[in-house]
Amino acid sequence: MDPIQAREAAEQHEIDLEKKSATANVRPVSSSDDEAVHEANAEAAWAPGFWIRFPWLGFGALFMILVCSMGSILTLMLSNGKSETKWVEKLPPNVILNGLNNVQNLCFGMAIGNGIAIAWWRKTLKGATIQELHRSWTFSTSLKDIALAAKYFNIIALAALTAKLTIIDGTLMQKAFSTYSDVDMSITANVSMFANETFPATGVIASRSSSSGTLLPWFMNDLKLWSQSGGMLSSSYQGCEGRCLFNIPAAGFAFDCDEPVTEQTDIGATTQSATSQLSQASSGTLNLTDTETAALEADYTQALFAISFAANSTLAPGSDTAAAHYLTMDLIYTTANDVVSDQGSGSCPGQRVTQHCELRPAIISYPVMVQNYSGLHALNGLTVGITQDSLDAEKNETGSIYPSYDLKMSQQHGYDIVERVNVTTDTGYEFAGELTRLGGVLQGLQEFVSGSAGLYFSGAAGFAVNQTGVAQQFLLNEKPLGANECGYRYTDSLYPSDQSMMRSVVQQINEIMFTLATDLSELDPSNDRDAVTVAKATVYRDSIHYRTNIYYMIGAVISTFICVLCVLPSYWGFWQLGRKVALSPFEIAAAFRSPVVNHPGTIDDILKHRGHQPVQYGNIVSGDASGRLGVAEPEYVERAHPKLFGSKKGNA
């Protein structure tokens, strides 16, 4: 043994000798004078009764649980569908739900603890074995003991198990709450942007046909930007934050279209017949007049589809020489079905629809939707033609996002013709080298919007189709046709089907004219861009909205009520107890007449009268319990393992 260990052993031996020698002079803790006993018995008087022993704390906690549950329901119902901008900014619903859930869990803990104490002491009052009392006590502290001793399941185990099940209602209440992104209620704001109500020069005339040979660079750049935009323009505007809907007047066209003309035709048989007769005439086996030849040559190529433009003019009102210019548009689309014979010759009956329109210069009130969001957003820009009605129609799947053309209105729905205007020249012709206003527009439409498709029969090679411009984009056939097939189906460019995924020709022309009027490229030197137009806009802003799942909420409420009902049985018979009870180990030890805490009454009484008494666990060295490990006054105890507590002398 080293010197340090020897010194510790010697010090401990001296302490033990002192405790043994002092035994005769120390009064046991369990002894008390008659006055103290009388006072203690008075404080610990047994007084059962309903109201005097009513567990206010436990039932108050259960009541608060129901209040918190009602508060959660109220929060979920009030927040359902509401924008975060209409809610208290620093106290969102999820924070309220979390707070109420925490309070609810705290109240459950208090209610369950109080109920278990009442049930355990009632079991003791009724009479039970120590094993039964121990088992019930372990039920209150261990889920494992409840599972392993299921056959002894009682109301204490039920209340204790409820403490574990309360997590269900909290989880369901959280699942009942969710968020989604949507637009707020509309507000009104002023939006300003440049928009030209007159027709600027767009090109240079190449001949006396009023046709433009060269587009002005700024207009060409505008057309390029439009063609690459997919309908979402990046025009300049001010005063919009969010999604803004407004109308703005600018130069455009009124579309005066005739009623469509429909003819039944067999494009396959017609072109085959024309090819055969022209071939016979060429070989000399068939004699044809010039008129017949011209008719067959016209039938040789069957028109399947067309969007074509041309310039025209009339005398300007009030003038004998000045010309008022406008554009014309001719539309064709054909739908045919294949009827193929065994010999391979095809017949394709169907119908061809033609329509003629005049594009008259006018000031148009364009419906515009601007999306301008700060930060990251899927789409930011300007879209022409979208109205709130068309947005609702697309959302409800009752129509397209772009309004349809109305023949009587000469425009699309949502567009207004503010005023028809005249684009005039001094004479009926525009001469080579002169700047033109509608000539450049005509050339732009021919290059970016027009197209055609024709079918002809080439003998043994079968049918052949020739498509130019945008014709392919309006073709509805899902797969290429063979040489002996001619059932080509095109959609109406004025009212394209959803299958084509195309914007109508009127919508595209309106977009081009709006691009021209607002000078998308901002390169036209003749524009005064400070001369902006101010419009009243309806503004919608995206925000987080709250959503309540009613089924999860109901499940959470049912779970809460079940948990409350599971706790209530533990309170049965509380009026039979004559004092406040708890599961404090000292209160239980006092009830078992432990010498150290042998005092009648509640834990508060025990602590009042015995709380100042120092105790220690170790080998008891005197009295009836001498030689046993236990708890007693320090002067009666010898430490079993002094090295575990250091070498300090005394009771440390």
XYZ file of C-alpha atoms in Angstrom, residues 137 240 432 503 538:
5
model
C -45.555 2.417 -9.900
C -45.839 47.166 -61.882
C -38.822 53.188 -105.138
C -51.484 31.047 -81.423
C -55.253 45.702 -61.808
